[in-house]
XYZ file of C-alpha atoms in Angstrom:
671
model
C 0.000 0.000 0.000
C 1.246 3.499 -0.817
C 1.725 5.885 2.107
C 0.949 9.565 1.622
C 2.632 12.286 3.694
C 2.100 16.053 3.435
C 4.779 18.530 4.457
C 5.145 22.283 4.448
C 8.951 22.431 4.250
C 11.429 19.908 2.760
C 15.068 19.026 1.977
C 17.501 18.444 -0.968
C 20.654 16.871 -2.622
C 22.582 17.659 -5.809
C 23.010 16.477 -9.342
C 26.492 16.177 -10.784
C 27.446 18.704 -13.417
C 25.836 21.924 -14.522
C 24.124 21.796 -17.873
C 26.274 22.838 -20.795
C 23.920 25.208 -22.528
C 22.146 28.334 -21.326
C 18.864 29.437 -22.854
C 18.025 33.138 -22.808
C 14.517 34.030 -21.655
C 13.068 37.468 -21.044
C 9.915 37.183 -18.994
C 7.032 39.618 -18.971
C 6.408 42.023 -16.121
C 5.581 40.155 -12.937
C 2.663 40.774 -10.621
C 2.709 41.783 -6.975
C 0.384 41.107 -4.081
C -2.594 43.401 -4.117
C -1.630 46.270 -1.886
C -2.552 49.876 -2.561
C 0.522 51.027 -0.668
C 2.979 49.131 -2.875
C 4.518 50.914 -5.841
C 6.953 49.763 -8.493
C 9.857 52.164 -8.344
C 12.648 52.556 -10.893
C 15.886 51.711 -9.110
C 18.488 53.789 -10.942
C 21.238 56.236 -10.105
C 19.033 59.282 -9.704
C 16.407 57.472 -7.651
C 18.938 55.845 -5.338
C 19.652 59.321 -4.069
C 16.341 58.895 -2.233
C 16.932 55.259 -1.140
C 20.704 55.372 -0.640
C 23.490 57.743 -1.549
C 25.686 55.086 -3.130
C 23.758 52.096 -4.559
C 25.861 48.956 -4.990
C 25.215 45.590 -6.580
C 27.637 43.642 -4.335
C 30.038 45.098 -1.759
C 32.914 42.977 -0.477
C 31.417 39.797 -1.851
C 27.961 38.364 -1.276
C 27.351 37.521 2.364
C 24.486 36.091 4.375
C 23.714 39.507 5.877
C 22.770 40.694 2.385
C 19.651 38.535 2.645
C 17.008 39.827 5.046
C 13.435 38.716 4.539
C 10.749 41.275 3.757
C 6.966 41.024 3.537
C 6.992 37.984 1.238
C 6.715 34.461 2.699
C 9.701 33.075 0.791
C 11.998 32.170 3.685
C 12.620 28.829 1.946
C 14.175 30.637 -1.034
C 16.180 33.037 1.107
C 17.557 30.148 3.172
C 18.795 28.629 -0.093
C 20.320 31.945 -1.197
C 22.011 32.240 2.193
C 23.643 28.839 1.715
C 24.613 29.819 -1.811
C 26.803 32.649 -0.482
C 29.074 30.044 1.143
C 30.230 28.769 -2.259
C 31.609 31.436 -4.610
C 31.673 29.147 -7.629
C 27.994 28.289 -7.272
C 27.094 31.880 -6.482
C 28.774 33.210 -9.624
C 26.983 30.590 -11.713
C 23.650 32.043 -10.547
C 24.757 35.675 -10.179
C 27.132 36.352 -13.113
C 30.109 38.672 -12.613
C 30.387 42.207 -13.959
C 26.978 43.615 -12.992
C 26.952 46.978 -11.212
C 25.554 50.519 -11.128
C 28.510 52.280 -12.755
C 28.454 54.777 -15.634
C 27.768 52.015 -18.192
C 24.676 50.896 -16.289
C 21.841 49.993 -18.709
C 18.988 49.336 -16.281
C 18.909 45.533 -16.704
C 20.365 42.541 -14.865
C 20.500 38.828 -15.581
C 20.650 35.694 -13.447
C 20.941 32.014 -14.304
C 18.815 29.198 -12.894
C 18.666 25.480 -13.540
C 15.245 24.425 -14.826
C 14.440 20.768 -15.462
C 17.660 19.810 -17.212
C 18.953 23.086 -18.626
C 20.258 26.456 -17.481
C 18.192 29.490 -18.413
C 19.269 33.112 -18.370
C 16.549 35.324 -16.861
C 16.757 39.000 -17.799
C 14.979 41.600 -15.655
C 14.657 45.364 -15.565
C 15.536 47.432 -12.501
C 12.037 48.067 -11.097
C 11.576 46.866 -7.513
C 8.571 47.033 -5.136
C 8.951 49.818 -2.557
C 6.841 50.910 0.401
C 7.452 54.087 2.421
C 10.815 54.554 0.745
C 12.102 51.043 1.572
C 12.278 47.784 -0.364
C 9.194 45.715 0.408
C 10.729 42.293 -0.032
C 14.267 40.945 0.448
C 16.931 43.535 1.292
C 20.432 43.770 2.704
C 21.078 44.592 6.346
C 23.078 47.674 5.350
C 20.431 48.738 2.832
C 22.877 49.661 0.077
C 23.358 46.277 -1.715
C 20.747 45.151 -4.208
C 21.931 41.837 -5.693
C 19.661 39.781 -3.399
C 16.547 41.869 -4.171
C 17.213 41.632 -7.907
C 17.899 37.889 -7.648
C 14.564 37.428 -5.848
C 12.807 39.359 -8.619
C 14.434 37.240 -11.351
C 13.336 34.059 -9.577
C 9.821 35.467 -9.188
C 9.691 36.250 -12.899
C 10.760 32.728 -13.752
C 7.871 31.412 -11.651
C 5.287 33.906 -12.885
C 4.917 36.298 -9.933
C 6.142 37.222 -6.463
C 2.963 35.668 -5.100
C 4.028 32.290 -6.523
C 7.034 32.286 -4.177
C 4.952 32.324 -1.012
C 5.598 29.046 0.802
C 7.849 26.267 -0.383
C 10.761 23.963 0.223
C 14.376 25.041 0.550
C 15.322 22.194 -1.762
C 13.592 23.927 -4.660
C 16.009 26.817 -4.369
C 18.920 24.439 -3.865
C 18.038 22.539 -7.027
C 17.437 25.631 -9.139
C 20.781 27.112 -8.079
C 22.786 23.948 -8.798
C 20.863 21.435 -10.900
C 20.761 19.240 -7.826
C 18.798 16.244 -6.655
C 17.286 16.232 -3.192
C 17.758 13.975 -0.189
C 16.028 14.394 3.139
C 16.937 13.451 6.707
C 14.292 13.207 9.411
C 16.228 14.278 12.501
C 14.165 12.176 14.904
C 15.637 9.105 13.177
C 18.880 10.609 11.914
C 21.783 8.322 10.973
C 24.438 7.950 13.657
C 27.069 9.614 11.494
C 24.936 12.631 10.553
C 27.573 15.040 11.901
C 30.105 13.504 9.510
C 27.613 13.799 6.647
C 27.029 17.474 7.431
C 30.745 18.146 7.797
C 31.571 16.576 4.438
C 28.673 18.390 2.791
C 29.883 21.759 4.087
C 33.472 21.023 3.048
C 32.341 20.317 -0.501
C 30.268 23.477 -0.809
C 26.905 21.769 -0.434
C 23.808 23.749 0.450
C 22.038 22.833 3.697
C 18.717 23.830 5.212
C 16.631 22.783 8.187
C 13.141 23.364 9.556
C 10.751 22.551 12.404
C 7.516 20.756 11.519
C 4.169 22.260 12.405
C 1.241 20.294 13.827
C -1.447 22.653 12.526
C -1.797 25.805 10.445
C -1.862 27.779 13.713
C 1.765 26.750 14.298
C 3.009 28.331 11.054
C 5.799 30.763 11.984
C 4.943 30.424 15.659
C 7.963 31.399 17.791
C 8.972 29.007 20.589
C 9.975 30.311 24.025
C 13.637 29.993 22.967
C 13.004 31.944 19.767
C 12.937 29.208 17.118
C 10.315 29.624 14.411
C 8.120 26.657 13.447
C 7.361 25.981 9.787
C 10.243 28.305 8.860
C 13.257 27.572 6.664
C 16.741 28.058 8.145
C 20.201 27.716 6.560
C 22.923 25.536 8.087
C 26.186 27.430 7.643
C 28.886 25.713 9.737
C 29.806 22.807 12.020
C 32.526 23.237 14.645
C 34.031 21.492 17.683
C 35.195 23.565 20.647
C 37.008 22.747 23.887
C 34.413 23.143 26.637
C 35.129 22.289 30.292
C 37.682 19.620 29.412
C 35.702 17.929 26.661
C 34.895 18.446 22.988
C 31.518 20.057 22.299
C 30.105 19.795 18.794
C 28.319 22.995 17.656
C 26.285 23.812 14.579
C 25.697 27.307 13.140
C 22.270 28.189 11.776
C 20.879 31.328 10.165
C 17.345 32.721 10.156
C 16.771 34.540 6.836
C 14.671 37.097 8.677
C 18.020 38.568 9.746
C 16.780 38.569 13.355
C 14.912 36.371 15.899
C 17.726 34.135 17.125
C 17.937 31.082 19.361
C 18.228 32.122 23.010
C 19.143 28.747 24.514
C 22.567 27.227 25.228
C 25.383 28.539 22.982
C 23.309 31.494 21.771
C 25.106 34.811 21.372
C 24.738 35.881 24.993
C 24.738 32.488 26.714
C 27.076 31.664 29.610
C 28.621 28.668 27.822
C 30.900 30.958 25.803
C 32.699 32.065 28.995
C 34.222 28.588 29.251
C 35.631 28.682 25.713
C 39.090 29.972 24.798
C 38.749 33.707 24.132
C 40.498 33.585 20.746
C 38.241 30.780 19.566
C 35.214 32.575 20.982
C 36.076 35.780 19.111
C 36.511 33.824 15.883
C 33.174 32.030 16.143
C 30.904 34.445 17.925
C 29.281 37.498 16.425
C 26.902 39.213 18.828
C 25.101 41.449 16.348
C 21.460 40.566 15.733
C 22.074 39.134 12.246
C 19.840 36.059 12.554
C 22.808 33.692 12.778
C 23.471 31.642 15.923
C 25.224 28.577 17.317
C 23.652 25.700 19.219
C 24.870 22.299 20.342
C 24.522 19.522 17.812
C 22.457 17.402 20.178
C 20.129 20.341 20.820
C 19.833 20.783 17.052
C 18.667 17.168 16.712
C 16.085 17.708 19.462
C 14.752 21.076 18.308
C 14.640 20.688 14.509
C 12.619 18.146 12.526
C 14.204 17.918 9.113
C 17.556 18.512 7.414
C 17.906 19.309 3.719
C 21.202 18.867 1.908
C 22.132 19.694 -1.649
C 25.506 18.394 -2.869
C 27.383 18.940 -6.077
C 27.477 15.183 -6.700
C 24.888 12.629 -5.565
C 27.463 10.431 -3.818
C 29.279 13.216 -1.958
C 27.594 12.449 1.363
C 28.649 8.832 1.631
C 31.956 8.538 -0.252
C 35.399 9.727 0.729
C 36.321 10.556 -2.855
C 34.305 12.259 -5.528
C 32.972 9.979 -8.280
C 31.080 10.703 -11.413
C 27.775 8.949 -11.642
C 26.167 7.835 -14.872
C 23.192 10.157 -15.262
C 20.058 9.696 -17.348
C 17.117 12.089 -17.545
C 13.654 11.492 -18.969
C 10.886 14.007 -19.530
C 7.408 12.578 -19.140
C 3.852 13.524 -18.329
C 0.778 12.277 -16.529
C -2.353 12.851 -18.596
C -5.842 12.152 -17.393
C -7.302 9.050 -18.986
C -4.088 7.863 -20.620
C -0.989 8.038 -18.377
C -2.204 9.397 -14.997
C -2.834 6.117 -13.203
C -2.195 7.070 -9.580
C -0.266 4.920 -7.096
C -0.527 1.205 -6.334
C -3.639 1.852 -4.240
C -5.435 2.119 -7.612
C -4.667 -1.292 -9.182
C -7.042 -0.807 -12.124
C -5.133 2.209 -13.387
C -1.616 2.037 -11.873
C -0.275 0.160 -14.898
C -1.044 3.000 -17.333
C 1.602 5.265 -15.724
C 4.817 5.862 -17.716
C 7.387 3.106 -17.149
C 11.201 3.194 -17.336
C 13.703 0.348 -17.324
C 17.048 0.423 -15.489
C 19.643 -2.232 -16.317
C 22.112 -2.404 -13.410
C 25.113 -4.101 -14.978
C 28.034 -3.701 -12.538
C 28.105 -4.076 -8.781
C 29.749 -1.587 -6.407
C 33.486 -1.795 -5.801
C 33.046 -1.434 -2.033
C 29.814 -3.215 -1.061
C 28.369 -2.426 2.359
C 27.835 -6.139 3.032
C 28.763 -9.476 1.487
C 25.996 -9.350 -1.122
C 26.726 -7.931 -4.550
C 24.687 -4.779 -5.094
C 24.518 -1.705 -7.305
C 24.047 1.775 -5.867
C 21.792 4.197 -7.678
C 19.619 7.204 -7.004
C 16.187 7.954 -8.454
C 14.760 11.486 -8.394
C 11.269 12.424 -9.595
C 10.535 16.140 -10.107
C 7.291 17.886 -11.093
C 7.601 20.715 -13.597
C 6.264 24.283 -13.496
C 3.808 23.781 -10.627
C 4.316 27.267 -9.168
C 3.083 28.775 -12.420
C -0.335 27.121 -12.001
C -0.922 28.526 -8.528
C -2.841 31.415 -10.050
C -5.352 28.790 -11.218
C -5.770 27.365 -7.723
C -3.403 24.428 -8.230
C -0.182 23.409 -6.491
C 2.307 20.557 -6.384
C 0.862 17.053 -6.528
C 1.672 14.307 -4.056
C 4.158 12.106 -5.936
C 6.372 9.044 -5.549
C 7.618 5.997 -7.427
C 7.825 2.223 -7.174
C 10.500 -0.133 -8.552
C 9.873 -3.704 -9.738
C 12.251 -6.459 -10.740
C 11.592 -7.421 -14.351
C 10.807 -11.164 -14.656
C 13.132 -13.362 -16.661
C 10.682 -13.762 -19.542
C 10.714 -9.997 -20.152
C 14.442 -9.373 -19.730
C 16.112 -7.973 -22.794
C 12.794 -6.853 -24.268
C 13.363 -3.310 -25.523
C 9.747 -2.174 -25.527
C 7.160 -3.816 -23.300
C 4.693 -1.736 -21.307
C 3.734 -3.922 -18.338
C 0.014 -4.449 -17.950
C -2.357 -4.678 -15.006
C -1.835 -8.405 -14.356
C 1.920 -7.936 -13.881
C 1.447 -5.452 -11.047
C -1.255 -7.569 -9.416
C 1.119 -10.572 -9.319
C 4.381 -8.817 -8.392
C 5.360 -6.696 -5.404
C 7.756 -3.778 -5.640
C 11.355 -4.410 -4.601
C 12.025 -0.737 -3.757
C 10.158 2.557 -3.721
C 10.210 6.122 -2.526
C 9.743 6.129 1.223
C 6.423 7.967 1.013
C 4.265 9.830 -1.471
C 4.756 13.469 -0.579
C 3.652 16.897 -1.784
C 7.105 18.138 -2.783
C 8.398 19.274 -6.137
C 10.965 16.455 -6.047
C 11.010 13.056 -4.358
C 14.197 10.985 -4.358
C 15.668 7.832 -2.883
C 19.184 6.370 -2.728
C 18.902 2.606 -3.298
C 21.003 -0.568 -3.567
C 19.778 -3.583 -5.555
C 21.456 -6.682 -7.014
C 22.525 -6.486 -10.678
C 19.567 -6.999 -12.977
C 16.760 -5.268 -14.836
C 14.261 -3.106 -12.971
C 11.155 -1.130 -13.823
C 10.607 2.364 -12.363
C 6.990 3.554 -12.290
C 6.580 7.240 -11.307
C 3.086 8.356 -10.337
C 0.925 10.802 -8.450
C -0.775 9.504 -5.319
C -4.265 9.860 -6.794
C -5.181 8.917 -10.385
C -6.185 11.500 -13.016
C -3.789 14.184 -11.721
C -2.133 15.914 -14.665
C 1.446 17.215 -14.645
C 4.721 17.126 -16.533
C 7.709 15.598 -14.778
C 11.429 14.908 -15.023
C 12.799 11.527 -13.915
C 16.526 11.412 -13.237
C 18.486 8.221 -12.573
C 22.043 8.313 -11.207
C 23.977 5.037 -11.174
C 27.399 4.524 -9.598
C 28.562 2.182 -12.341
C 27.685 1.703 -15.989
C 23.993 1.136 -16.588
C 21.424 1.254 -19.344
C 18.193 3.172 -18.872
C 15.348 3.802 -21.286
C 11.614 4.338 -21.399
C 9.458 1.223 -21.613
C 6.696 1.767 -24.116
C 4.934 -0.503 -26.555
C 5.912 -0.496 -30.199
C 3.179 0.766 -32.502
C 1.877 -2.369 -34.194
C -1.372 -3.485 -35.825
C -2.105 -7.179 -36.260
C -5.043 -7.615 -38.609
C -6.754 -10.949 -38.951
C -6.700 -12.342 -42.438
C -9.931 -11.243 -44.048
C -11.559 -14.076 -45.953
C -12.392 -13.341 -49.536
C -16.167 -13.606 -49.894
C -18.333 -13.691 -52.927
C -22.019 -12.946 -53.306
C -22.721 -16.662 -53.052
C -21.264 -16.608 -49.508
C -23.868 -14.072 -48.318
C -26.848 -15.805 -46.735
C -30.351 -15.015 -47.907
C -31.468 -13.280 -44.696
C -28.583 -10.781 -44.870
C -29.154 -10.271 -48.614
C -32.816 -9.536 -47.938
C -31.968 -7.094 -45.149
C -29.475 -5.309 -47.400
C -32.044 -4.948 -50.171
C -34.473 -3.325 -47.756
C -31.851 -0.963 -46.380
C -30.112 0.058 -49.593
C -33.128 0.944 -51.736
C -33.298 0.825 -55.510
C -29.611 1.552 -56.177
C -28.543 -1.458 -54.049
C -25.834 0.627 -52.356
C -25.658 2.208 -48.926
C -24.630 5.847 -48.674
C -23.038 7.541 -45.664
C -26.386 8.954 -44.550
C -28.123 5.587 -44.964
C -25.345 3.877 -42.994
C -25.805 6.344 -40.162
C -29.552 5.656 -40.055
C -28.974 1.902 -40.043
C -26.346 1.899 -37.279
C -28.236 4.270 -35.008
C -31.364 2.182 -35.411
C -29.420 -0.960 -34.488
C -27.587 0.415 -31.439
C -30.770 1.969 -30.064
C -32.114 -1.566 -29.634
C -29.132 -2.554 -27.452
C -30.228 -1.234 -24.088
C -26.898 -2.191 -22.500
C -24.973 0.323 -24.646
C -24.536 3.982 -23.835
C -24.293 6.019 -27.025
C -25.398 9.346 -28.394
C -25.491 7.879 -31.886
C -23.064 7.607 -34.788
C -22.060 10.878 -36.391
C -21.789 11.562 -40.096
C -18.044 11.819 -39.639
C -17.719 8.334 -38.153
C -19.957 6.800 -40.834
C -17.984 8.568 -43.533
C -14.810 7.030 -42.083
C -16.414 3.566 -42.199
C -17.450 3.989 -45.804
C -13.949 5.252 -46.635
C -12.412 2.170 -44.999
C -14.577 -0.330 -46.891
C -15.125 1.474 -50.210
C -12.970 -0.266 -52.802
C -14.286 1.330 -55.991
C -14.301 4.986 -54.939
C -18.092 5.346 -55.187
C -18.422 6.623 -51.576
C -21.115 3.953 -51.146
C -21.105 0.387 -49.890
C -22.217 -2.522 -52.020
C -23.441 -5.835 -50.673
C -20.024 -7.418 -50.089
C -18.509 -4.258 -48.647
C -21.424 -3.887 -46.243
C -21.123 -7.554 -45.251
C -17.457 -7.119 -44.299
C -18.226 -3.928 -42.353
C -21.130 -5.603 -40.585
C -18.855 -8.457 -39.469
C -16.318 -5.944 -38.153
C -18.943 -4.060 -36.157
C -20.189 -7.302 -34.626
C -16.607 -8.180 -33.654
C -16.021 -4.721 -32.184
C -19.278 -4.932 -30.253
C -18.081 -8.191 -28.687
C -14.760 -6.587 -27.675
C -16.573 -3.561 -26.274
C -18.814 -5.706 -24.083
C -15.891 -7.867 -22.935
C -13.845 -4.900 -21.725
C -16.752 -2.943 -20.299
C -15.691 -4.479 -16.999
C -18.327 -2.830 -14.826
C -21.085 -3.414 -17.437
C -21.944 0.264 -17.440
C -22.581 0.383 -21.185
C -19.447 2.474 -21.775
C -15.726 2.090 -21.224
C -13.212 4.029 -19.182
C -10.130 5.202 -21.008
C -7.930 2.506 -19.452
C -10.493 -0.178 -20.399
C -10.309 1.166 -23.953
C -6.541 0.683 -23.941
C -6.980 -3.016 -23.159
C -9.813 -3.308 -25.672
C -7.749 -1.792 -28.493
C -4.928 -4.213 -27.799
C -7.399 -7.095 -27.914
C -8.567 -5.713 -31.242
C -5.025 -6.010 -32.639
C -3.606 -2.526 -31.963
C -0.539 -1.941 -29.793
C 0.004 1.775 -29.326
C 2.454 3.862 -27.333
C 1.617 6.383 -24.608
C 1.674 9.371 -26.938
C -0.881 7.820 -29.281
C -3.133 6.835 -26.382
C -3.050 10.404 -25.129
C -4.158 11.609 -28.561
C -6.932 9.021 -28.836
C -8.290 9.783 -25.358
C -8.298 13.501 -26.159
C -10.118 12.818 -29.440
C -12.618 10.090 -28.559
C -13.182 10.241 -24.773
C -15.536 12.544 -22.923
C -14.364 13.008 -19.330
C -12.396 9.729 -19.589
C -15.511 7.853 -20.821
C -15.836 6.259 -24.282
C -19.209 5.141 -25.609
C -19.727 2.516 -28.319
C -19.982 4.825 -31.304
C -16.736 6.624 -30.402
C -15.011 3.304 -29.752
C -16.092 2.051 -33.167
C -15.040 5.259 -34.869
C -11.612 5.019 -33.188
C -11.099 1.461 -34.461
C -12.197 2.420 -37.964
C -9.779 5.342 -38.045
C -6.885 3.273 -36.719
C -7.442 0.490 -39.219
C -7.785 2.935 -42.108
C -4.579 4.788 -41.228
C -2.559 1.621 -40.686
C -3.689 0.228 -44.017
C -3.001 3.536 -45.773
C 0.557 3.487 -44.466
C 1.057 -0.157 -45.436
C 0.103 0.697 -48.991
C 2.674 3.520 -49.038
C 5.370 1.397 -47.376
C 5.698 -0.811 -50.416
C 9.001 -2.378 -49.364
C 7.950 -3.075 -45.783
C 10.793 -0.999 -44.310
C 8.690 0.756 -41.675
C 9.011 4.109 -43.390
C 7.278 5.690 -46.341
C 8.039 8.589 -48.653
C 5.060 10.687 -49.705
C 4.756 13.277 -52.382
C 2.458 16.239 -51.835
C -0.524 14.638 -53.568
C -0.191 11.453 -51.513
C 0.070 13.530 -48.328
C -3.144 15.347 -49.149
C -4.868 12.073 -49.957
C -3.890 10.506 -46.624
C -4.727 13.538 -44.472
C -7.912 14.632 -46.230
C -9.391 11.247 -46.991
C -8.013 9.139 -44.175
């Protein structure tokens, strides 16, 4: 059974290398929260005489005190920016060099963010929201540096508005500043060597964040009696051991992006513990100004905070003593209602329609953790562009993934989309720990060499979204999407002559066709609608002229746009066959089929189609994921006609066809 967990703040880990290319995007003017007292003000040399005498982009390098939270609830983003200032190389990737307010100033700035597999360059103008002569949102403590405010604006533009940044997970910022992949540590069950993990992460320039869970919406940003803020994102900025009363005390440094409201317990700025520390060491570590940054003991950190987020430059940096390059594969996919949005394993009727990806783990680790041969790998599932849909009342979905060992009979098969029966008979061998409402869910796993199937999904079926699935393997591996080949297997149609038509059918045809002994499109529509109306178990709003025209086009051999006796006999046999398939796969006997029942029915009818084609067919023939008999029949007619049209053009059976313009028009207009 899938477990669903909802969180308000989360944690992250990194992907290996930055993407090679940078795409330039200039985004339209962003929106602000509705507030009559907020104005957009041009921040330029002449105006800065009112805000500050000497405006600067960055002074003395970017520091954590340049990032003080304003009226916007984006502490998660500011915690990520605060961590970013600890690594100059990462900072300069996001905030390119050479930008300032000197005499060549042109009124624009640009910043670079990682977005779903590529780096994009976001260009902004110099207008910032101001209230009562002060910046409304993020600002520096000194008030004269503007890189952080401009960076916040660029990120808001990328996501559609400032409002879209309200509330989130620090890992989102981590990932968008580095191209990273997230990992999360619940501090109540933290690994025994967590201090070593944090130390190595900080040494390697990783980004770290932490937060305290809330138990209800009333707890959001509630301040504890020792001045920690619940539901709030903090940065972890250092880990240090000091000599304290004859023993080593492990301390951790944390920063509140508010720029104030600091921990007041043991090892806080004014606590008595510092009097027992060497004065030189104390002066080096302790800064008493109210800058939002404070020390606390590591054990107190584990007790007070709920979750740690880490973002490393390589996925294996937390557990290995030497940096290694992982083999990385990325897939872009989508969940579409009725075709590929099957929900989790709690929905067995639809789970199998989710996109599926195969991982071939070929080589075991060099340094196994136990005696069993195993392969280390990391799977990360990320939703795309969910902040942009907030204006429509949507948000991130609850997502996760399951991993199955591929049975021996399917190993080596390049394109097999596993069906419902497979998942009913087999249990997963690994999975994401929970389904959770985060932009990205990841898991570090170890499995024996072999072939495995990764099935990413939302928790509930019919939830639509685009996603990115990234797979990092320690050794060589092969990874590709599992999808059915597009194939049509037609039964051999027996050649029939007029002598093969029985008298009762001949008599019926004569009554239906009239004097010309041929059935037109309009006559066919009348006949079929009269027939299906007698089948009380079928839901249908009747055959359209379009669907009947397609049937006539499929069966018409002489180009008369009418059906003779033999042509009508063949069509009649097909419709009877399709009616049998429809009834067989109408599993709940409702008189119509769901979109996933149609997928099984089409395969029974001889058509194997890939996910993209199913998405198109559902969009074309389903109404709210429901397909009635006339639409099902029309779909089969169209598929058969198009397959046969291609087979006629593919004269050599190569799987490809070359069309001239006339042939193209014939296929598209008449098919």
